[in-house]
């Protein structure tokens, strides 16, 4: 059989129009003579219904042979008759032709159904109207070669299925074996195919596996288990080798640094592949080392697969991770890089003074029940510093009641590191026990988990109250509320199948909280067009028995958020976890200077072109020459490093698109990840691009397709070990390639991974890293009506800039929406605009511009430099005291005060043209509008003169106080 995996055919690649004829074909050689030939096609297919797919024959010239009759089409083989229209030669039989429908970035493959094309007269003359009678008499065109249109499309070597007869013969040859073992090297991964591959049907089970590793390498291999009968609780162990060995299939370390195990069962007649990684030390003596893989299952005796690993004299660095094809990057799956409680700048260590915990600009006092009894903020009203007066967010303690009196034990606190403090307490009451655990991190993340354990059968009505001063809770977002002025009253019920909603943000720019409710069954949902493939799981505690919900009420200057379970029955011995998560906002002061001086270029161009444009930060999207494939930039490491080196020489920082939401088909580890079932790849209904059909089966979610680079992606789970690998990849991008940061496009991971990414970037380079977060508007039906800012708030402590983005409305929304949904200001960030270039006048009062080169922002950059705004102190219109006012609530003004004088941006939300008089603390002021191309003409306004403002537009004005009368 050889290395190609097909018993009858040689394997290779060919070139043809795959959109017309599919990705696979078999070449048959027709001799001279005869009006018809029969061809036996040992295609060994895995598609679910081969007889429902057309078969197309092309002549040597590429012309379609219309006189073709399929005689028999099964999974194992096909029999066709065709007319040799060009005489002797090699004819191509294309057996999986498809058409892609839908959008090019989200195509759906429809395999072409069998369509009769043969002339009836030719069919009759050749006797093919009764093909079963003439098949044996037809002269043969011999099949000799399988071809795929590309290497990534090829079924060789493991994608050819063993026939039913071969499976039966293999089983009969080993009548007493409950399962058979086959060793296979890393360069022939089985992937998601769960039937016996033809390669193993012709191999000897339990034959010793021989592999070659380098010193210092993480060497991976696979052992295939063919279940003769159904197997449960498959377990494995590697013995005898002098190297550390780990089983990558049976468990590992999850994305939060906790160990886990996978339970493995294998159906009768199916195959499951087990992956192992060997950490070969650099000082290993060259030679051959012997060991064995032991596999056992419930009800089946242990079986062994001998191993012979030859370690050569060569030593590799980084465990071999520099060559992705070696699969050594699988070592990263169980990494805990960045999994610690150290502080990430600009955050400061948590200070503990009794039950008072202080972090950057905020403080928390923990009550005896483990819940916050006081929350304060010292952020300035402009959100530019943390030295403002301390203000209380809460009008009273946060309370959780269960409807029964409780006796509590004293609270205990424990510092696990500079960036985290934990506490716990317990309580008892009639028929129940409560255990409460809480923690606060330096970024402003606070969580309290209260577990109710029923000693007796209970009927409870659990209620959480979070009272917030109304003067603080001026705005709201979440639970179906887009960013807006906070309503006086609001009611909400759980509806997770269609609503990606479990949190509410309340606050003002300088003080706020996001309240989220979860339980122990929480699983991170998918997002960005995929929410309904994996929606939120409603918490059994907070949602109760279908009666739970949240209400907001305002009275006497207090807005109270109340979460209630409704009538809740808990059986004796049962537990329910009530998890409360609070994000204390803003996370950090806004950095206006960086916002104005870090000038982004979001497109592929040479570093010289970007420098000439005037930008100093480039975002390299995927599907570009230095970053061709989705979410695996290391596949083009050499090109990316060359580009980055040149960009740095010209003073340009380089950021790359890299998330874990989807994964390119070119990722060498993808077959391994696919073999892990739904651990890494999100389960779904399949479909999408033809490649996904042909290589991943049916249980997946199709991802993005980039036609220009022939890239196809599959959606990953929102929480898996692949996040560990991702963090290690970020480390390598920073250390080895020299990239300066990341461009995140609607990421799927949580704050734990985001925090690790930030730590890794900060620790692996000499300069401060840059991370910007882009989002398409998630407040849509496909995304579960989740406001993007609310959805990603937990990531914002570790982000430098926002780009909220596609499908956002910059014209028909009010200032509250701009402030809360778009600007990032209430979270300590600043942003940029995208959809249609945004509204440059309104954007400027938030310090926002559009992003180059989609919008030409160079005239505004020049104005910013000439007015020296980067060196000025910024006071946004949301601050308590404004340097310059317009006298109107619908025309807002934000001001820079510095060496370039006082400069004010004004923008109108009025419905009609209006005029406003600019004033400062001393009265009306004169103003000068410098000419800015595409933004405003040059104009001067005397003190007290009305400045005309068109609806949706505004000015950038240099303000001069009126002269003092003599």
CSV table of N, CA and C in Angstrom, one decimal, residues 358-481:
chain,number,residue,atom,x,y,z
A,358,UNK,N,-8.9,47.7,48.1
A,358,UNK,CA,-8.7,48.8,47.2
A,358,UNK,C,-7.9,48.3,45.9
A,359,UNK,N,-8.4,48.8,44.8
A,359,UNK,CA,-7.8,48.6,43.5
A,359,UNK,C,-7.7,49.9,42.8
A,360,UNK,N,-7.2,49.9,41.6
A,360,UNK,CA,-7.0,51.1,40.8
A,360,UNK,C,-8.3,51.9,40.7
A,361,UNK,N,-8.4,53.0,41.4
A,361,UNK,CA,-9.5,53.9,41.3
A,361,UNK,C,-10.8,53.4,41.9
A,362,UNK,N,-10.8,52.3,42.5
A,362,UNK,CA,-12.1,51.7,43.1
A,362,UNK,C,-11.8,51.0,44.4
A,363,UNK,N,-12.8,50.9,45.2
A,363,UNK,CA,-12.7,50.2,46.5
A,363,UNK,C,-14.0,49.3,46.7
A,364,UNK,N,-13.8,48.2,47.5
A,364,UNK,CA,-14.9,47.3,47.8
A,364,UNK,C,-14.8,47.0,49.3
A,365,UNK,N,-15.9,47.1,49.9
A,365,UNK,CA,-16.0,46.6,51.3
A,365,UNK,C,-16.9,45.4,51.3
A,366,UNK,N,-16.4,44.3,51.9
A,366,UNK,CA,-17.1,43.1,51.9
A,366,UNK,C,-17.9,43.0,53.2
A,367,UNK,N,-19.2,42.6,53.1
A,367,UNK,CA,-20.0,42.5,54.3
A,367,UNK,C,-19.8,41.1,54.9
A,368,UNK,N,-20.4,40.9,56.1
A,368,UNK,CA,-20.2,39.6,56.8
A,368,UNK,C,-20.8,38.4,56.0
A,369,UNK,N,-21.7,38.7,55.1
A,369,UNK,CA,-22.3,37.6,54.3
A,369,UNK,C,-21.5,37.3,53.0
A,370,UNK,N,-20.4,38.0,52.8
A,370,UNK,CA,-19.5,37.7,51.7
A,370,UNK,C,-19.9,38.6,50.5
A,371,UNK,N,-20.9,39.4,50.6
A,371,UNK,CA,-21.4,40.2,49.5
A,371,UNK,C,-20.9,41.7,49.7
A,372,UNK,N,-20.7,42.4,48.6
A,372,UNK,CA,-20.3,43.8,48.8
A,372,UNK,C,-21.3,44.6,49.5
A,373,UNK,N,-20.8,45.4,50.5
A,373,UNK,CA,-21.7,46.3,51.2
A,373,UNK,C,-21.4,47.7,50.9
A,374,UNK,N,-20.3,47.9,50.2
A,374,UNK,CA,-19.9,49.3,49.7
A,374,UNK,C,-19.0,49.2,48.5
A,375,UNK,N,-19.3,50.0,47.5
A,375,UNK,CA,-18.5,50.1,46.3
A,375,UNK,C,-18.2,51.6,46.0
A,376,UNK,N,-17.0,51.9,45.8
A,376,UNK,CA,-16.7,53.3,45.5
A,376,UNK,C,-15.8,53.5,44.3
A,377,UNK,N,-15.8,54.7,43.8
A,377,UNK,CA,-14.9,55.1,42.7
A,377,UNK,C,-14.3,56.4,42.9
A,378,UNK,N,-13.0,56.5,42.6
A,378,UNK,CA,-12.3,57.8,42.7
A,378,UNK,C,-11.8,58.3,41.3
A,379,UNK,N,-12.4,57.7,40.2
A,379,UNK,CA,-12.1,58.2,38.9
A,379,UNK,C,-12.6,59.6,38.8
A,380,UNK,N,-11.9,60.5,38.1
A,380,UNK,CA,-12.4,61.8,37.8
A,380,UNK,C,-13.6,61.7,36.9
A,381,UNK,N,-14.4,62.8,36.9
A,381,UNK,CA,-15.6,62.7,36.1
A,381,UNK,C,-15.3,62.7,34.6
A,382,UNK,N,-14.0,63.2,34.2
A,382,UNK,CA,-13.6,63.2,32.8
A,382,UNK,C,-13.0,61.8,32.4
A,383,UNK,N,-12.8,60.9,33.4
A,383,UNK,CA,-12.3,59.6,33.3
A,383,UNK,C,-10.8,59.6,32.8
A,384,UNK,N,-10.1,60.7,33.1
A,384,UNK,CA,-8.7,60.8,32.7
A,384,UNK,C,-7.8,60.6,33.9
A,385,UNK,N,-8.3,60.3,35.1
A,385,UNK,CA,-7.4,60.1,36.3
A,385,UNK,C,-8.2,59.3,37.3
A,386,UNK,N,-7.5,58.9,38.4
A,386,UNK,CA,-8.1,58.2,39.5
A,386,UNK,C,-7.9,59.0,40.8
A,387,UNK,N,-7.7,60.3,40.7
A,387,UNK,CA,-7.5,61.1,41.9
A,387,UNK,C,-8.7,62.0,42.2
A,388,UNK,N,-9.8,61.6,41.8
A,388,UNK,CA,-11.0,62.3,42.1
A,388,UNK,C,-11.6,62.0,43.5
A,389,UNK,N,-12.6,62.7,43.9
A,389,UNK,CA,-13.2,62.3,45.2
A,389,UNK,C,-13.8,60.9,45.2
A,390,UNK,N,-13.8,60.3,46.3
A,390,UNK,CA,-14.4,58.9,46.4
A,390,UNK,C,-15.9,59.1,46.4
A,391,UNK,N,-16.5,58.3,45.5
A,391,UNK,CA,-18.0,58.4,45.5
A,391,UNK,C,-18.6,57.0,45.6
A,392,UNK,N,-19.7,56.9,46.3
A,392,UNK,CA,-20.3,55.6,46.6
A,392,UNK,C,-21.3,55.3,45.4
A,393,UNK,N,-21.1,54.0,44.9
A,393,UNK,CA,-22.1,53.5,43.9
A,393,UNK,C,-23.3,53.0,44.5
A,394,UNK,N,-23.1,52.3,45.6
A,394,UNK,CA,-24.3,51.6,46.3
A,394,UNK,C,-25.0,52.5,47.3
A,395,UNK,N,-26.3,52.4,47.3
A,395,UNK,CA,-27.1,53.1,48.3
A,395,UNK,C,-27.3,52.2,49.5
A,396,UNK,N,-26.8,51.0,49.5
A,396,UNK,CA,-26.9,50.1,50.6
A,396,UNK,C,-26.2,48.8,50.2
A,397,UNK,N,-26.1,47.9,51.1
A,397,UNK,CA,-25.4,46.6,50.8
A,397,UNK,C,-26.1,45.8,49.7
A,398,UNK,N,-25.3,45.0,49.0
A,398,UNK,CA,-25.9,44.0,48.1
A,398,UNK,C,-26.4,42.9,49.0
A,399,UNK,N,-27.6,42.4,48.8
A,399,UNK,CA,-28.1,41.3,49.7
A,399,UNK,C,-28.6,40.2,48.8
A,400,UNK,N,-28.5,39.0,49.4
A,400,UNK,CA,-29.0,37.7,48.8
A,400,UNK,C,-29.9,37.1,49.9
A,401,UNK,N,-31.2,36.9,49.7
A,401,UNK,CA,-32.0,36.3,50.7
A,401,UNK,C,-32.7,35.0,50.1
A,402,UNK,N,-32.9,34.1,51.1
A,402,UNK,CA,-33.5,32.8,50.7
A,402,UNK,C,-34.8,32.6,51.4
A,403,UNK,N,-35.3,33.6,52.1
A,403,UNK,CA,-36.6,33.5,52.8
A,403,UNK,C,-36.5,32.8,54.1
A,404,UNK,N,-35.3,32.6,54.6
A,404,UNK,CA,-35.2,31.9,55.9
A,404,UNK,C,-34.1,32.5,56.7
A,405,UNK,N,-34.2,32.5,58.0
A,405,UNK,CA,-33.2,33.1,58.9
A,405,UNK,C,-31.9,32.3,58.8
A,406,UNK,N,-30.7,33.0,58.9
A,406,UNK,CA,-29.5,32.3,58.7
A,406,UNK,C,-28.5,32.6,59.9
A,407,UNK,N,-27.8,31.6,60.3
A,407,UNK,CA,-26.7,31.8,61.2
A,407,UNK,C,-25.4,31.7,60.5
A,408,UNK,N,-24.5,32.8,60.6
A,408,UNK,CA,-23.3,32.8,59.8
A,408,UNK,C,-22.0,32.6,60.7
A,409,UNK,N,-21.0,32.1,60.0
A,409,UNK,CA,-19.7,32.0,60.7
A,409,UNK,C,-18.9,33.2,60.2
A,410,UNK,N,-17.8,33.6,60.9
A,410,UNK,CA,-17.0,34.8,60.5
A,410,UNK,C,-16.4,34.6,59.1
A,411,UNK,N,-16.3,35.7,58.4
A,411,UNK,CA,-15.7,35.8,57.1
A,411,UNK,C,-14.2,35.6,57.2
A,412,UNK,N,-13.6,34.9,56.2
A,412,UNK,CA,-12.1,34.8,56.2
A,412,UNK,C,-11.6,35.2,54.8
A,413,UNK,N,-10.5,35.9,54.8
A,413,UNK,CA,-9.9,36.5,53.6
A,413,UNK,C,-8.6,35.8,53.3
A,414,UNK,N,-8.2,35.7,52.0
A,414,UNK,CA,-7.0,35.0,51.7
A,414,UNK,C,-6.4,35.7,50.4
A,415,UNK,N,-5.2,36.2,50.4
A,415,UNK,CA,-4.6,36.7,49.2
A,415,UNK,C,-3.8,35.6,48.5
A,416,UNK,N,-4.2,35.4,47.3
A,416,UNK,CA,-3.5,34.3,46.5
A,416,UNK,C,-2.4,34.9,45.6
A,417,UNK,N,-2.3,36.2,45.5
A,417,UNK,CA,-1.3,36.9,44.8
A,417,UNK,C,-1.6,38.4,44.8
A,418,UNK,N,-0.7,39.2,44.2
A,418,UNK,CA,-0.9,40.6,44.2
A,418,UNK,C,-2.2,41.1,43.5
A,419,UNK,N,-2.6,40.3,42.6
A,419,UNK,CA,-3.8,40.7,41.8
A,419,UNK,C,-5.1,40.0,42.2
A,420,UNK,N,-5.1,39.3,43.3
A,420,UNK,CA,-6.4,38.6,43.6
A,420,UNK,C,-6.5,38.4,45.2
A,421,UNK,N,-7.7,38.6,45.7
A,421,UNK,CA,-8.0,38.3,47.1
A,421,UNK,C,-9.2,37.5,47.1
A,422,UNK,N,-9.3,36.5,47.9
A,422,UNK,CA,-10.5,35.6,48.0
A,422,UNK,C,-11.0,35.6,49.4
A,423,UNK,N,-12.3,35.3,49.6
A,423,UNK,CA,-12.9,35.2,50.9
A,423,UNK,C,-13.9,34.2,50.9
A,424,UNK,N,-14.3,33.8,52.1
A,424,UNK,CA,-15.4,32.7,52.2
A,424,UNK,C,-16.1,32.8,53.5
A,425,UNK,N,-17.3,32.3,53.6
A,425,UNK,CA,-18.1,32.2,54.8
A,425,UNK,C,-19.1,31.2,54.6
A,426,UNK,N,-19.7,30.8,55.7
A,426,UNK,CA,-20.8,29.8,55.6
A,426,UNK,C,-21.9,30.2,56.5
A,427,UNK,N,-23.1,29.6,56.2
A,427,UNK,CA,-24.3,29.9,57.0
A,427,UNK,C,-25.2,28.7,57.0
A,428,UNK,N,-26.0,28.6,58.1
A,428,UNK,CA,-27.0,27.5,58.2
A,428,UNK,C,-28.3,28.1,58.5
A,429,UNK,N,-29.4,27.4,58.1
A,429,UNK,CA,-30.7,27.8,58.3
A,429,UNK,C,-31.6,26.6,58.4
A,430,UNK,N,-32.9,26.8,58.6
A,430,UNK,CA,-33.8,25.7,58.7
A,430,UNK,C,-33.8,24.9,57.4
A,431,UNK,N,-33.3,23.7,57.4
A,431,UNK,CA,-33.3,22.8,56.3
A,431,UNK,C,-32.3,23.0,55.2
A,432,UNK,N,-31.3,23.9,55.5
A,432,UNK,CA,-30.4,24.2,54.4
A,432,UNK,C,-29.0,24.7,55.0
A,433,UNK,N,-28.0,24.6,54.1
A,433,UNK,CA,-26.7,25.1,54.4
A,433,UNK,C,-26.3,26.0,53.2
A,434,UNK,N,-25.6,27.1,53.5
A,434,UNK,CA,-25.0,28.0,52.5
A,434,UNK,C,-23.5,28.1,52.6
A,435,UNK,N,-22.9,28.0,51.4
A,435,UNK,CA,-21.4,28.2,51.4
A,435,UNK,C,-21.2,29.4,50.4
A,436,UNK,N,-20.5,30.4,50.8
A,436,UNK,CA,-20.3,31.6,50.0
A,436,UNK,C,-18.8,31.8,49.8
A,437,UNK,N,-18.4,31.9,48.5
A,437,UNK,CA,-17.0,32.2,48.2
A,437,UNK,C,-16.9,33.4,47.3
A,438,UNK,N,-16.0,34.3,47.5
A,438,UNK,CA,-15.9,35.4,46.7
A,438,UNK,C,-14.4,35.8,46.3
A,439,UNK,N,-14.2,36.6,45.3
A,439,UNK,CA,-12.9,37.0,45.0
A,439,UNK,C,-13.0,38.4,44.2
A,440,UNK,N,-11.9,39.1,44.4
A,440,UNK,CA,-11.8,40.4,43.7
A,440,UNK,C,-10.4,40.4,43.0
A,441,UNK,N,-10.4,40.8,41.8
A,441,UNK,CA,-9.1,40.9,41.1
A,441,UNK,C,-8.8,42.4,40.8
A,442,UNK,N,-7.5,42.6,40.5
A,442,UNK,CA,-7.0,44.0,40.4
A,442,UNK,C,-7.6,44.8,39.3
A,443,UNK,N,-8.2,44.1,38.3
A,443,UNK,CA,-8.8,44.8,37.2
A,443,UNK,C,-10.2,45.3,37.5
A,444,UNK,N,-10.9,44.8,38.5
A,444,UNK,CA,-12.2,45.3,38.9
A,444,UNK,C,-13.2,44.2,38.7
A,445,UNK,N,-12.8,42.9,38.5
A,445,UNK,CA,-13.7,41.8,38.4
A,445,UNK,C,-13.9,41.2,39.8
A,446,UNK,N,-15.2,41.2,40.2
A,446,UNK,CA,-15.6,40.7,41.5
A,446,UNK,C,-16.7,39.6,41.3
A,447,UNK,N,-16.5,38.5,41.9
A,447,UNK,CA,-17.5,37.4,41.8
A,447,UNK,C,-17.8,36.8,43.2
A,448,UNK,N,-19.0,36.5,43.4
A,448,UNK,CA,-19.5,35.8,44.7
A,448,UNK,C,-20.3,34.6,44.2
A,449,UNK,N,-20.0,33.5,44.7
A,449,UNK,CA,-20.7,32.3,44.4
A,449,UNK,C,-21.3,31.7,45.8
A,450,UNK,N,-22.6,31.7,45.8
A,450,UNK,CA,-23.3,31.2,47.0
A,450,UNK,C,-24.0,29.9,46.6
A,451,UNK,N,-23.6,28.8,47.3
A,451,UNK,CA,-24.2,27.5,47.0
A,451,UNK,C,-25.2,27.1,48.1
A,452,UNK,N,-26.4,26.9,47.7
A,452,UNK,CA,-27.4,26.5,48.6
A,452,UNK,C,-27.6,25.0,48.6
A,453,UNK,N,-27.4,24.3,49.7
A,453,UNK,CA,-27.5,22.9,49.8
A,453,UNK,C,-28.7,22.5,50.7
A,454,UNK,N,-29.6,21.8,50.1
A,454,UNK,CA,-30.8,21.4,50.8
A,454,UNK,C,-30.6,20.2,51.7
A,455,UNK,N,-30.8,20.4,53.0
A,455,UNK,CA,-30.8,19.3,54.0
A,455,UNK,C,-32.1,18.5,53.9
A,456,UNK,N,-33.2,19.3,53.8
A,456,UNK,CA,-34.5,18.7,53.6
A,456,UNK,C,-35.1,19.2,52.3
A,457,UNK,N,-36.1,18.6,51.8
A,457,UNK,CA,-36.8,19.2,50.7
A,457,UNK,C,-37.2,20.6,50.9
A,458,UNK,N,-36.9,21.5,50.0
A,458,UNK,CA,-37.1,22.9,50.3
A,458,UNK,C,-38.0,23.5,49.2
A,459,UNK,N,-38.7,24.6,49.5
A,459,UNK,CA,-39.3,25.5,48.6
A,459,UNK,C,-38.8,26.9,48.9
A,460,UNK,N,-38.0,27.4,48.1
A,460,UNK,CA,-37.4,28.7,48.3
A,460,UNK,C,-37.8,29.7,47.3
A,461,UNK,N,-37.6,31.0,47.6
A,461,UNK,CA,-37.7,32.1,46.7
A,461,UNK,C,-36.5,33.0,46.9
A,462,UNK,N,-35.4,32.8,46.1
A,462,UNK,CA,-34.1,33.4,46.3
A,462,UNK,C,-34.2,34.8,45.6
A,463,UNK,N,-33.6,35.8,46.3
A,463,UNK,CA,-33.7,37.2,45.7
A,463,UNK,C,-32.4,37.9,46.0
A,464,UNK,N,-31.9,38.6,45.0
A,464,UNK,CA,-30.7,39.4,45.0
A,464,UNK,C,-31.1,40.8,44.8
A,465,UNK,N,-30.6,41.7,45.6
A,465,UNK,CA,-30.9,43.2,45.5
A,465,UNK,C,-29.6,43.9,45.4
A,466,UNK,N,-29.4,44.7,44.3
A,466,UNK,CA,-28.3,45.6,44.1
A,466,UNK,C,-28.8,47.0,44.0
A,467,UNK,N,-28.7,47.8,45.2
A,467,UNK,CA,-29.2,49.2,45.1
A,467,UNK,C,-28.1,50.1,44.7
A,468,UNK,N,-28.3,50.9,43.7
A,468,UNK,CA,-27.4,51.8,43.1
A,468,UNK,C,-27.9,53.3,43.2
A,469,UNK,N,-27.1,54.2,43.6
A,469,UNK,CA,-27.5,55.6,43.6
A,469,UNK,C,-27.9,56.0,42.1
A,470,UNK,N,-29.1,56.6,42.0
A,470,UNK,CA,-29.6,57.0,40.7
A,470,UNK,C,-28.7,58.0,40.0
A,471,UNK,N,-28.0,58.9,40.8
A,471,UNK,CA,-27.1,59.9,40.2
A,471,UNK,C,-25.9,59.2,39.6
A,472,UNK,N,-25.6,58.0,40.1
A,472,UNK,CA,-24.5,57.2,39.4
A,472,UNK,C,-25.1,56.4,38.2
A,473,UNK,N,-26.2,55.7,38.4
A,473,UNK,CA,-26.8,54.9,37.4
A,473,UNK,C,-27.6,55.7,36.4
A,474,UNK,N,-26.9,56.6,35.7
A,474,UNK,CA,-27.6,57.5,34.8
A,474,UNK,C,-27.9,56.8,33.4
A,475,UNK,N,-27.0,55.8,33.1
A,475,UNK,CA,-27.1,55.1,31.9
A,475,UNK,C,-27.3,53.6,32.1
A,476,UNK,N,-27.7,52.9,31.1
A,476,UNK,CA,-27.9,51.4,31.2
A,476,UNK,C,-27.6,50.8,29.9
A,477,UNK,N,-27.3,49.5,30.0
A,477,UNK,CA,-27.1,48.7,28.7
A,477,UNK,C,-27.1,47.2,29.1
A,478,UNK,N,-27.8,46.4,28.3
A,478,UNK,CA,-27.9,45.0,28.6
A,478,UNK,C,-29.3,44.5,28.9
A,479,UNK,N,-29.4,43.2,28.9
A,479,UNK,CA,-30.8,42.5,29.1
A,479,UNK,C,-31.8,43.1,28.2
A,480,UNK,N,-31.4,43.3,26.9
A,480,UNK,CA,-32.3,43.8,25.9
A,480,UNK,C,-32.4,45.3,25.8
A,481,UNK,N,-31.6,46.0,26.7
A,481,UNK,CA,-31.5,47.5,26.6
A,481,UNK,C,-30.3,47.9,25.8
